[in-house]
CSV table of C-alpha atoms in Angstrom, one decimal:
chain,number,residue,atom,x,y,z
A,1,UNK,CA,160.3,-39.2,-42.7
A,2,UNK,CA,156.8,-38.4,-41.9
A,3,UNK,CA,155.8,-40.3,-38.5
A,4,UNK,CA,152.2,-40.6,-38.0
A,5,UNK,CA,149.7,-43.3,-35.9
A,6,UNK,CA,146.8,-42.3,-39.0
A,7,UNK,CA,146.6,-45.0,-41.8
A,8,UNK,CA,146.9,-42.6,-44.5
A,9,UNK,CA,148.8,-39.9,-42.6
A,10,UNK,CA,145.8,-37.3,-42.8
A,11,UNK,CA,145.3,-34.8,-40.2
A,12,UNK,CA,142.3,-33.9,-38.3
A,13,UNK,CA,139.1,-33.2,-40.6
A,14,UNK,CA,141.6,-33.8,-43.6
A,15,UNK,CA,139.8,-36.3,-46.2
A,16,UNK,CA,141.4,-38.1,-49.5
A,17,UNK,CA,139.2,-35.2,-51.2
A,18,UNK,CA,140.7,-32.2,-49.6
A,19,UNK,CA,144.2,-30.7,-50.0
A,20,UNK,CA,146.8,-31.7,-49.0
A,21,UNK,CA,145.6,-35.4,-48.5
A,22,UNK,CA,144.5,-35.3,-52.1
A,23,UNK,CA,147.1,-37.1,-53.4
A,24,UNK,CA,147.2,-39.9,-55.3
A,25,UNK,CA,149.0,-41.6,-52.7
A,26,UNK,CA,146.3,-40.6,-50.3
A,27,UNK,CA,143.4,-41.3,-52.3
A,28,UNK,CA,144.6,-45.4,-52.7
A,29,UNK,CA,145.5,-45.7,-48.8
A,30,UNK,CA,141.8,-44.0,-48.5
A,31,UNK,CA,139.9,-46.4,-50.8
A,32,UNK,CA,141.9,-49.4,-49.0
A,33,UNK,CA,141.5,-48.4,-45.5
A,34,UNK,CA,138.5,-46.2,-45.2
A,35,UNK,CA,137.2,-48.7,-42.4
A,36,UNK,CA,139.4,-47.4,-40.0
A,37,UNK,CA,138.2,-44.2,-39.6
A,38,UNK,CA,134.1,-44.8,-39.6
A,39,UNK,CA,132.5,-47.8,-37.6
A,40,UNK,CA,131.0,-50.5,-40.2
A,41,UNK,CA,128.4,-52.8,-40.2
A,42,UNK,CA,130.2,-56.7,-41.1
A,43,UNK,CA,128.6,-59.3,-43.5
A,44,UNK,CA,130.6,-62.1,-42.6
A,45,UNK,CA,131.8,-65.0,-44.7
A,46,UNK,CA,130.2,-67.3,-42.9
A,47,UNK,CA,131.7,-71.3,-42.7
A,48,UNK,CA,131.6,-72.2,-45.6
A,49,UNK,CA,134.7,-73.2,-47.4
A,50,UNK,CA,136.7,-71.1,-49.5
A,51,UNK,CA,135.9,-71.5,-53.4
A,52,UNK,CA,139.4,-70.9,-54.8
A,53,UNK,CA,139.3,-69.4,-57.9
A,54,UNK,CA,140.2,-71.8,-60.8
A,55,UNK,CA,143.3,-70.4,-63.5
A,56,UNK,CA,143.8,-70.9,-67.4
A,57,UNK,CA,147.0,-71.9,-67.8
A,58,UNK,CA,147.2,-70.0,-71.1
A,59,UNK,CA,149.8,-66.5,-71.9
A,60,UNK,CA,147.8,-65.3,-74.9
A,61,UNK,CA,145.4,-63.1,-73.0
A,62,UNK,CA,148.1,-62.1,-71.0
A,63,UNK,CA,150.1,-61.0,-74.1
A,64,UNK,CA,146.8,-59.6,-76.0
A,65,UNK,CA,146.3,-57.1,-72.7
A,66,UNK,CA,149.9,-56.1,-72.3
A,67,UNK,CA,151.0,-55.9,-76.2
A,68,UNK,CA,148.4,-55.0,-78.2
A,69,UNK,CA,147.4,-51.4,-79.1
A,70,UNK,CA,144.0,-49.8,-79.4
A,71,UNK,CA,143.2,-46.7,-80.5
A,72,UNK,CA,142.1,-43.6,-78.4
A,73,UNK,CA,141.6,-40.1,-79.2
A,74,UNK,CA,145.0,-39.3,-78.2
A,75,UNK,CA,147.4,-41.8,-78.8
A,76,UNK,CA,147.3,-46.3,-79.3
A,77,UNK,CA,147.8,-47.7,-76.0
A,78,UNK,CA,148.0,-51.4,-74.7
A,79,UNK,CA,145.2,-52.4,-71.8
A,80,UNK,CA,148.2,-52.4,-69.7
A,81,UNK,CA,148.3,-48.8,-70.5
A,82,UNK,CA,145.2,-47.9,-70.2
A,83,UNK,CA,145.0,-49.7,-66.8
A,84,UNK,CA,147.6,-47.0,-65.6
A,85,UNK,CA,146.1,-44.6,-67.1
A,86,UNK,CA,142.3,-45.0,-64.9
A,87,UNK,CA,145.0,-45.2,-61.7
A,88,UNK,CA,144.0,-49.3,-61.4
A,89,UNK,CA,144.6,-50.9,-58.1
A,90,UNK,CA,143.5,-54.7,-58.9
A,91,UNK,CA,142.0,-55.6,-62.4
A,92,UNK,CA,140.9,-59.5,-62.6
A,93,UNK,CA,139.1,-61.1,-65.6
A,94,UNK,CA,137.3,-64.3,-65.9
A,95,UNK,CA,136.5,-66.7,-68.4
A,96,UNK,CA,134.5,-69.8,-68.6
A,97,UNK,CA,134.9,-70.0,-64.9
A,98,UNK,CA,138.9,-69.5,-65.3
A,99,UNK,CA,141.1,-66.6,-64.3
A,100,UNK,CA,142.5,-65.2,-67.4
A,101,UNK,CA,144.3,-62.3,-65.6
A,102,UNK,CA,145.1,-61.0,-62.4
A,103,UNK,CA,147.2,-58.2,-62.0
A,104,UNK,CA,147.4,-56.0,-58.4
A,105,UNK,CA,149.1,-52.7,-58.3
A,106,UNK,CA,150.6,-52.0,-55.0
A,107,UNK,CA,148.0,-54.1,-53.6
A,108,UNK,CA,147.8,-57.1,-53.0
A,109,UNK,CA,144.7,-60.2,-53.7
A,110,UNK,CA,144.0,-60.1,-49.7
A,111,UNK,CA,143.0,-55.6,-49.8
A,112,UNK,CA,140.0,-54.6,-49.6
A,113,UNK,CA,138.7,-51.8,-52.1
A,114,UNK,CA,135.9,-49.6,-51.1
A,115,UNK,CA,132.9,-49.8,-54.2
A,116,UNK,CA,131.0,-46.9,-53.5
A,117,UNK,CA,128.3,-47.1,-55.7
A,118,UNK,CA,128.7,-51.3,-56.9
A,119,UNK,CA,127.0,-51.6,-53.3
A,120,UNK,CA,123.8,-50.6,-54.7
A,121,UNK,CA,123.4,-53.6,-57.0
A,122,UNK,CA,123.5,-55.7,-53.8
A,123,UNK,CA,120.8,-53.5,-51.9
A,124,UNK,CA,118.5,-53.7,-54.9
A,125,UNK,CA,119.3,-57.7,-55.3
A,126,UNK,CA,117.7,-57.9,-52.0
A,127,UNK,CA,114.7,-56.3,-52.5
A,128,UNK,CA,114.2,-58.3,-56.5
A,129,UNK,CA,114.7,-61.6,-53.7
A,130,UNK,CA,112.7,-60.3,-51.3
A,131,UNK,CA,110.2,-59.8,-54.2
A,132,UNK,CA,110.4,-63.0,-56.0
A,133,UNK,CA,109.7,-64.5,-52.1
A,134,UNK,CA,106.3,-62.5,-51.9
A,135,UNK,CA,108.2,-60.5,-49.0
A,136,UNK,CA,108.4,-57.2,-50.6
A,137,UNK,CA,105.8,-55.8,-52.9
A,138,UNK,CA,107.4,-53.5,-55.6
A,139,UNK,CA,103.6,-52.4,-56.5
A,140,UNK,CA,103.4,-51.4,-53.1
A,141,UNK,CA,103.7,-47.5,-52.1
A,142,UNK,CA,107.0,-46.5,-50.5
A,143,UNK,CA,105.1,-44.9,-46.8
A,144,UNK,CA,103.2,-47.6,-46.2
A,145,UNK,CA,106.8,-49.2,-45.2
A,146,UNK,CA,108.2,-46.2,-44.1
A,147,UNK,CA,105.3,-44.2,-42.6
A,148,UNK,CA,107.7,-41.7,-41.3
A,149,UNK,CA,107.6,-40.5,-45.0
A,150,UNK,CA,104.0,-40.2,-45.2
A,151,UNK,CA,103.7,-35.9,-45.0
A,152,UNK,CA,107.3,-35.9,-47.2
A,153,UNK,CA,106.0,-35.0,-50.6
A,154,UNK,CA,108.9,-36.2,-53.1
A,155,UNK,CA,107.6,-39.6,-52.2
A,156,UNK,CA,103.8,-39.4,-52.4
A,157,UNK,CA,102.2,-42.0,-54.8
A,158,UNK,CA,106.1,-43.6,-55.5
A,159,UNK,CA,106.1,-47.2,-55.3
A,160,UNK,CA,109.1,-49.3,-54.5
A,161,UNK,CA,110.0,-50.5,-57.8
A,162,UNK,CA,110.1,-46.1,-58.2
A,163,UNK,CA,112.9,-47.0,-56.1
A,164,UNK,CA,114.4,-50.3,-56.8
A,165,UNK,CA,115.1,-49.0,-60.7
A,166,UNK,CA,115.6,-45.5,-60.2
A,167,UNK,CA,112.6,-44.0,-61.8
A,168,UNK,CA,111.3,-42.0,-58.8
A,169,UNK,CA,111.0,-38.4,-59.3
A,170,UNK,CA,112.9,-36.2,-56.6
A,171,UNK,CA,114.8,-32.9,-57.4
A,172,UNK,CA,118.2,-34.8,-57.0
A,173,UNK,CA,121.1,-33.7,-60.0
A,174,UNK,CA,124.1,-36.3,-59.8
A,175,UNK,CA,125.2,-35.2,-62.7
A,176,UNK,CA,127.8,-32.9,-60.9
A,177,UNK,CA,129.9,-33.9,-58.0
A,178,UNK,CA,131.7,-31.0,-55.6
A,179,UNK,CA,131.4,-29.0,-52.3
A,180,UNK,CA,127.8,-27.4,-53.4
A,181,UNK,CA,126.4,-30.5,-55.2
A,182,UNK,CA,123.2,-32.2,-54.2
A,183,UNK,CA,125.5,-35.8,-53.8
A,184,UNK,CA,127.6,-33.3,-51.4
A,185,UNK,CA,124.9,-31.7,-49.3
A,186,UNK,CA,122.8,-34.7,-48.7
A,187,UNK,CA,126.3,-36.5,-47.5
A,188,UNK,CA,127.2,-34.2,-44.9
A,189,UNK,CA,123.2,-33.9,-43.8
A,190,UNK,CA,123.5,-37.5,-43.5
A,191,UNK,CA,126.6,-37.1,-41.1
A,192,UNK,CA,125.4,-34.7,-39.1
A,193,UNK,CA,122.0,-35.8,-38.3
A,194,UNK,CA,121.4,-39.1,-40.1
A,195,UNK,CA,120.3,-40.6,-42.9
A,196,UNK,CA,116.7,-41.0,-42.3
A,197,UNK,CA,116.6,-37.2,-41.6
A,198,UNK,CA,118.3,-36.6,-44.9
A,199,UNK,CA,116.2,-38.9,-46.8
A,200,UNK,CA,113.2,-37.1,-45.2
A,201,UNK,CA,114.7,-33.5,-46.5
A,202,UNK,CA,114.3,-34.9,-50.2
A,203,UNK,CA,111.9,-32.7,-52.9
A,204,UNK,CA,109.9,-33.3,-55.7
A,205,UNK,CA,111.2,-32.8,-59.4
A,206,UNK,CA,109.4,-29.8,-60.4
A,207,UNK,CA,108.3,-31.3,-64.0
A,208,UNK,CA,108.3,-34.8,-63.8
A,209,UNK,CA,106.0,-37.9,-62.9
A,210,UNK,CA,107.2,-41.5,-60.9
A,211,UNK,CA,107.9,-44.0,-63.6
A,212,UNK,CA,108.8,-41.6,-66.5
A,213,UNK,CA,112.6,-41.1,-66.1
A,214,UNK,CA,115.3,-43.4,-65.0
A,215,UNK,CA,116.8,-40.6,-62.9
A,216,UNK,CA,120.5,-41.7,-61.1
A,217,UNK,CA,120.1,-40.5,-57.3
A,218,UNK,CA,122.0,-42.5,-54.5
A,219,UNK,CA,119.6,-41.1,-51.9
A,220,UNK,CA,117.5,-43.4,-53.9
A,221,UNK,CA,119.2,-46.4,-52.6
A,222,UNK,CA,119.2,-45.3,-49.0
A,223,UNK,CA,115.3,-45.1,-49.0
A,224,UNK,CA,115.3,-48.4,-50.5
A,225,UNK,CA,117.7,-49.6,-47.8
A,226,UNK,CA,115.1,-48.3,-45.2
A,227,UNK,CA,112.3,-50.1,-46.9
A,228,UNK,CA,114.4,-53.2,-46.4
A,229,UNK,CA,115.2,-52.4,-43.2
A,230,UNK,CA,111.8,-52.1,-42.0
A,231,UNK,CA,110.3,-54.8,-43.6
A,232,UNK,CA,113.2,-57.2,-42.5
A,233,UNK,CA,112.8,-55.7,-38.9
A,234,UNK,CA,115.0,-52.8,-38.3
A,235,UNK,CA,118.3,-50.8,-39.3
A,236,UNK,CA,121.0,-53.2,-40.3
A,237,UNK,CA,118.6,-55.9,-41.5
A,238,UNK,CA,119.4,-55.4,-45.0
A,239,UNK,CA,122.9,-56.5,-44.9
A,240,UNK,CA,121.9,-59.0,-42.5
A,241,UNK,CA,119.9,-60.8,-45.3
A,242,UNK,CA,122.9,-60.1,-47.6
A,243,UNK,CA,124.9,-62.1,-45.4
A,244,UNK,CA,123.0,-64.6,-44.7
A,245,UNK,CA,121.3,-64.9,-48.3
A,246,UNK,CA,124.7,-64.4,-50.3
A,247,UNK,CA,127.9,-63.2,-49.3
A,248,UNK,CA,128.3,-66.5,-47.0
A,249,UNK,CA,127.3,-68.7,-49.7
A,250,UNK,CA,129.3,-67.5,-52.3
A,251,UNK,CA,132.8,-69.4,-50.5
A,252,UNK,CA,134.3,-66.6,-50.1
A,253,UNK,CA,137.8,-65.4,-48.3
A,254,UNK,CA,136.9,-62.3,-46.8
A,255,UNK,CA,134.0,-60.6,-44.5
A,256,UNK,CA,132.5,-57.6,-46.2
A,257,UNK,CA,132.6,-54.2,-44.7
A,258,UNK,CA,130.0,-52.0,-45.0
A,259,UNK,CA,131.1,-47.9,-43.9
A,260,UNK,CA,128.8,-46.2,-41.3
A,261,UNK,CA,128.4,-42.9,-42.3
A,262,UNK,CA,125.7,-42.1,-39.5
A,263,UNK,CA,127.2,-43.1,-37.0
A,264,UNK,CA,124.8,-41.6,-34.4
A,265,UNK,CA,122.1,-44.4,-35.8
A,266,UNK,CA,124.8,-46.8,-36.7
A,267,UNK,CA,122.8,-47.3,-39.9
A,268,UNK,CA,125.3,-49.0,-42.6
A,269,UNK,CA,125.7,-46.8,-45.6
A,270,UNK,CA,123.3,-48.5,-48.5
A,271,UNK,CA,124.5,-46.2,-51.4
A,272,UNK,CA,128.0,-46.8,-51.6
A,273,UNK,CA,129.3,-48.0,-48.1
A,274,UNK,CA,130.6,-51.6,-48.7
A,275,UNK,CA,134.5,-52.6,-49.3
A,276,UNK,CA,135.8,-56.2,-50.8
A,277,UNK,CA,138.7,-57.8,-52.1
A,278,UNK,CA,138.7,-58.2,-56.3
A,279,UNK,CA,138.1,-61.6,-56.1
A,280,UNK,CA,135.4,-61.7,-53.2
A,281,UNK,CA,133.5,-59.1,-56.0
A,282,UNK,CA,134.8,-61.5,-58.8
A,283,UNK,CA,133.0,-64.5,-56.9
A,284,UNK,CA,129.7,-62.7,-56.5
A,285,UNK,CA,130.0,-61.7,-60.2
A,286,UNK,CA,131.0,-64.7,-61.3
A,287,UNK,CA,127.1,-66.4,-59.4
A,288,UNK,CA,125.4,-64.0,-61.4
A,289,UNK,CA,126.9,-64.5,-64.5
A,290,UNK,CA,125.9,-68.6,-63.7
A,291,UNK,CA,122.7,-67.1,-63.4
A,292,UNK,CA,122.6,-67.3,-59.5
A,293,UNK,CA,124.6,-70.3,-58.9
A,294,UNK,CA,127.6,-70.6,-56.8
A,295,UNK,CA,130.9,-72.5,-58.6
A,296,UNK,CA,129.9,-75.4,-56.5
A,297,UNK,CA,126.3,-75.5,-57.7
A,298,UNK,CA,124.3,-73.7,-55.1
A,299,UNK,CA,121.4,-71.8,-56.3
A,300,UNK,CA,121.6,-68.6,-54.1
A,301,UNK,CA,119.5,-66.1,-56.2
A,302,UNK,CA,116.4,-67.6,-58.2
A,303,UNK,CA,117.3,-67.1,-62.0
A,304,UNK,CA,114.1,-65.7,-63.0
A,305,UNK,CA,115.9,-62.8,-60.7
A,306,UNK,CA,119.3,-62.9,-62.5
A,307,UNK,CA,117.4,-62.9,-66.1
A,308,UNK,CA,115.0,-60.1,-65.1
A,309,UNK,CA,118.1,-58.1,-64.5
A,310,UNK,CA,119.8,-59.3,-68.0
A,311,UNK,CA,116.7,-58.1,-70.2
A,312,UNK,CA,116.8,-54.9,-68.8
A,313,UNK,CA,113.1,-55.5,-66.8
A,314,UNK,CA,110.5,-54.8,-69.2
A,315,UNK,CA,109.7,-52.0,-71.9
A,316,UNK,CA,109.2,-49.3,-69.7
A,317,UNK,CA,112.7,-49.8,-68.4
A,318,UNK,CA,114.2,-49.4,-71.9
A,319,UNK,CA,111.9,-46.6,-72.4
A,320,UNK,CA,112.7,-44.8,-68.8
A,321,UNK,CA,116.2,-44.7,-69.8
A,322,UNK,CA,115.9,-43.5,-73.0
A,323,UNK,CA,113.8,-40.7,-71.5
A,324,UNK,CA,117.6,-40.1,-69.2
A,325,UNK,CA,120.6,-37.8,-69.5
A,326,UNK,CA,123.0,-41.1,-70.1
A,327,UNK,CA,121.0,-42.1,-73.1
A,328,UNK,CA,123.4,-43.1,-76.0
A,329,UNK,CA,121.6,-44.3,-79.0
A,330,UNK,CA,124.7,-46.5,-80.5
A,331,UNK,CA,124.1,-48.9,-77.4
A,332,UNK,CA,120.7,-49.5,-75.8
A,333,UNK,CA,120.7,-49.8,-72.4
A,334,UNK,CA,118.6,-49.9,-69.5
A,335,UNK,CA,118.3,-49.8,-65.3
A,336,UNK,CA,117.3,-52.6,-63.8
A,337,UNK,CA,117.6,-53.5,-59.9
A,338,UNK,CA,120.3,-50.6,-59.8
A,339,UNK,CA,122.5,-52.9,-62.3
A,340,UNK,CA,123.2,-51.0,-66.0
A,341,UNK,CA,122.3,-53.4,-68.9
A,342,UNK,CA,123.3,-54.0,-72.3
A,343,UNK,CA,120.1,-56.1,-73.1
A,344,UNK,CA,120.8,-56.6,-76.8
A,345,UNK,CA,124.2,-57.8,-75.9
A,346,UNK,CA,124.0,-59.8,-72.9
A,347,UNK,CA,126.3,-57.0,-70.7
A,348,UNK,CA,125.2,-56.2,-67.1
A,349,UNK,CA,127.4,-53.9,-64.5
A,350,UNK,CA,128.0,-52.7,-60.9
A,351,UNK,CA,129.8,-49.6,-61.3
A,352,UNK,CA,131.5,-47.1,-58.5
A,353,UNK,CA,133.1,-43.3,-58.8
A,354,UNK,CA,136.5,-43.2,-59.1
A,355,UNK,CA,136.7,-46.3,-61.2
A,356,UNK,CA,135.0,-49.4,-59.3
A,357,UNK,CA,133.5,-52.6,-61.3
A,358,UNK,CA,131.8,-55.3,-61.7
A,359,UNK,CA,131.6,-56.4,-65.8
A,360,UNK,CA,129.5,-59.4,-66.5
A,361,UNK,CA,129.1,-60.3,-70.4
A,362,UNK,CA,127.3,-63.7,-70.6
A,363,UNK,CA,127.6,-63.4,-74.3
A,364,UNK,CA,131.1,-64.1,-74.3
A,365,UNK,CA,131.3,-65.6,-70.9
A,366,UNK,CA,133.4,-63.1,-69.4
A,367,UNK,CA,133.3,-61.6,-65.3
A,368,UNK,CA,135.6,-58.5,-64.9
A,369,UNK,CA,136.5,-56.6,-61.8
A,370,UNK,CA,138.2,-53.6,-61.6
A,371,UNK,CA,139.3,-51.8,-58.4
A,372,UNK,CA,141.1,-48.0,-59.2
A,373,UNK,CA,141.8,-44.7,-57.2
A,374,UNK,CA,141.0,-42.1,-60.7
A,375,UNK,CA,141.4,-38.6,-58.6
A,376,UNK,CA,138.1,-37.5,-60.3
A,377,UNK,CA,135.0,-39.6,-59.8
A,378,UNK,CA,133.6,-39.7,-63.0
A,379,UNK,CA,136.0,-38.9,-65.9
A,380,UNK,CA,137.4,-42.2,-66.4
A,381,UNK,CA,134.5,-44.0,-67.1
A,382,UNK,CA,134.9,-43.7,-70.9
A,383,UNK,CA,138.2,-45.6,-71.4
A,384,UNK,CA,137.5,-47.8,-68.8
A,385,UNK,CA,134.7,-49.1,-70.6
A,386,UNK,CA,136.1,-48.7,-74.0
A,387,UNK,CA,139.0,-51.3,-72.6
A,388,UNK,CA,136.4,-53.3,-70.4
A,389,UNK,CA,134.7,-53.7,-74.7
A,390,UNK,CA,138.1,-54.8,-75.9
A,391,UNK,CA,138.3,-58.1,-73.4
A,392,UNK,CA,136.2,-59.9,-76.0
A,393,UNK,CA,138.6,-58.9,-78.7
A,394,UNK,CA,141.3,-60.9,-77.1
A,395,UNK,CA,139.6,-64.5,-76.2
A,396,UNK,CA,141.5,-67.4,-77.3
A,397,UNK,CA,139.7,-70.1,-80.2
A,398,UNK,CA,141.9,-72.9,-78.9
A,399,UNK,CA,144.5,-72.1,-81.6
A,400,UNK,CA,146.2,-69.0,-80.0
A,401,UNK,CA,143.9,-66.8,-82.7
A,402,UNK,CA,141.5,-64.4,-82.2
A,403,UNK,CA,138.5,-66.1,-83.9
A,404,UNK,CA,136.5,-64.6,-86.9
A,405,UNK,CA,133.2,-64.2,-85.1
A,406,UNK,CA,135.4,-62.2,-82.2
A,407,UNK,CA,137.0,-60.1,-85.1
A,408,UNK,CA,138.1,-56.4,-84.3
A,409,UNK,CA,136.0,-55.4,-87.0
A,410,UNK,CA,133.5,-54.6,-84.8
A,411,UNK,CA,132.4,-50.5,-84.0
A,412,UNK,CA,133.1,-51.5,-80.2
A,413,UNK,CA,136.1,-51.8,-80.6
A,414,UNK,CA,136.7,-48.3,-81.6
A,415,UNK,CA,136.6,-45.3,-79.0
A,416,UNK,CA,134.4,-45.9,-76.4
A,417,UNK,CA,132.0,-44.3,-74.6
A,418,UNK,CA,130.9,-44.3,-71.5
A,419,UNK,CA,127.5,-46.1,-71.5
């Protein structure tokens, strides 16, 4: 028996993503207790009491995720199976306000799950508040909040809402994830000398303008996180108006940690630092799907903000994305407040690497959360969201039959793509 004081039994400068501590055993204890080994920045709770998530008392779902088969390219498989498959740690899914399903594996309701990349949806929600509140100007160029940017040419002539949507135009490829990637490199800059200094190290795309490509870059957040920051008052404000704004007034059980990657500035990681319980995410999913309301009726984000988001922002949004590398033309989508929208079918997402989201389809009424360790960051998206498209499939008519007009006649619920 191995006898160690770590959490995850790693050795000096050993990390879930280098051998031997990558492991999927490794990996989950990582993802669960990655708060132990940086110092984080803590959105608390607050006082407010707990909203305890209301249950349907009814098996079918239950029985339609564990029983029934879908087809993949390789074989039919249950979304039981397919939960086992993308290496699932907590999967919950809510309808009408009810929990449907919970199911942990190896974990349990009260672990918290690191996000990575879902925290950017509640960096950009701050700024659309902030906006909507006449505190923040999206119109308004990115160095006259952040003068220290003023001589850095990736971000002359950007504006914030460049930033807050992903369409400013900096030599960044996220495409590609490894020890010489750009994601990789700007990391470990970020480490070693902070993450204003990285941001500051940032180059113009060669061939493109601001506003002409919705272009995925997480340094993107960060900036926008320092915009925040500064107009808020300093580093940490931005999850200090998180706090105060929403996390505490959403009822729930558990504080939210957010990682510090630079720790010599003790600036909270804006990109993909936060980790939350499955049903602390489901509770903040399930306000915006009640289009900023908590379950008890508070109005914590204006809905003009929530349906903003839900259209996709306006035509140039739809546009910027179809100018991108994830265009699919089977399923328009669009990037709006770093949330990815469905527009025509009432679908927005938070989504993580290595299988972390947030599902919200107001169409059918449904909030899904999904917490998983997948060894590779990105290769799983496709059946998670083919089985995250089946859900609908699978909703109850009040006779223990899947209605006509929810029929698995339709081309989504065929292979799916990730989109």
């Amino acid at each position: 028996d191995k006898t160690c004081h770590d959490p995850c039994c790693l050795t000096d400068g050993e990390t879930f993503q280098t051998p031997p501590g990558q492991t999927p055993e490794t990996r989950k204890c990582w993802f669960q207790n990655v708060h132990q080994y940086f110092p984080v920045q803590i959105a608390t709770r607050g006082s407010k009491p707990i909203n305890y998530l209301p249950y349907s008392s009814s098996d079918y779902f239950k029985n339609y995720v564990e029983s029934v088969k879908h087809p993949t390219e390789e074989a039919e498989y249950t979304i039981l199976e397919l939960l086992d498959i993308t290496s699932t740690d907590a999967f919950l899914v809510m309808h009408e306000g009810k929990v449907m399903y919970e199911k942990y594996f190896e974990t349990t309701e009260n672990t918290r799950h690191f996000m990575y990349s879902c925290t950017k949806s509640y960096v950009a929600l701050c700024a659309a508040m902030l906006a909507h509140d006449e505190k923040l100007d999206p119109d308004e160029l990115v160095v006259n909040y952040i003068p220290e940017l003023k001589d850095v040419e990736a971000f002359h002539n950007a504006n914030v809402r460049h930033l807050m949507d992903m369409s400013i135009a900096i030599a960044f490829d996220e495409t590609v994830y490894g020890p010489d990637s750009d994601n990789t490199k700007f990391f470990q800059t970020m480490i070693a000398n902070g993450t204003h200094t990285a941001i500051k190290q940032l180059k113009p795309h060669p061939s493109r303008n601001h506003g002409d490509v919705y272009n995925y870059a997480s340094p993107v957040t960060d900036t926008l996180g320092w915009v925040i920051d500064n107009v808020l008052g300093g580093n940490g404000k931005t999850f200090e108006y998180f706090e105060e704004n929403v996390w505490s007034k959403l009822g729930q059980e558990h504080d939210l940690l957010i990682t510090m990657w630079d720790e010599k500035n003790f600036i909270a990681n804006h990109s993909g630092g936060a980790s939350a319980t499955a049903r602390d995410m489901m509770r903040f999913g399930q306000m915006m799907a009640n289009m900023g309301q908590s379950a008890d009726g508070i109005q914590i984000v204006h809905p003009s903000v929530v349906e903003d988001i839900m259209k996709g922002g306006t035509d140039e949004n739809i546009q910027q994305f179809k100018n991108s590398y994830e265009y699919r033309k089977d399923v328009p989508m669009a990037y709006r407040n770093m949330f990815r929208v469905r527009p025509d079918e009432g679908i927005f997402y938070q989504i993580g690497i290595h299988g972390q989201i947030v599902w919200v389809d107001t169409k059918y009424d449904l909030v899904v959360v999904k917490h998983s360790s997948n060894l590779n960051a990105v290769n799983m998206f496709t059946p998670e969201i083919y089985l995250l498209n089946l859900l609908k499939y699978g909703l109850p008519d009040g006779t223990g039959k899947i209605s006509k007009s929810k029929s698995r006649k339709s081309k989504k619920s065929k292979k799916g793509e990730v989109v």
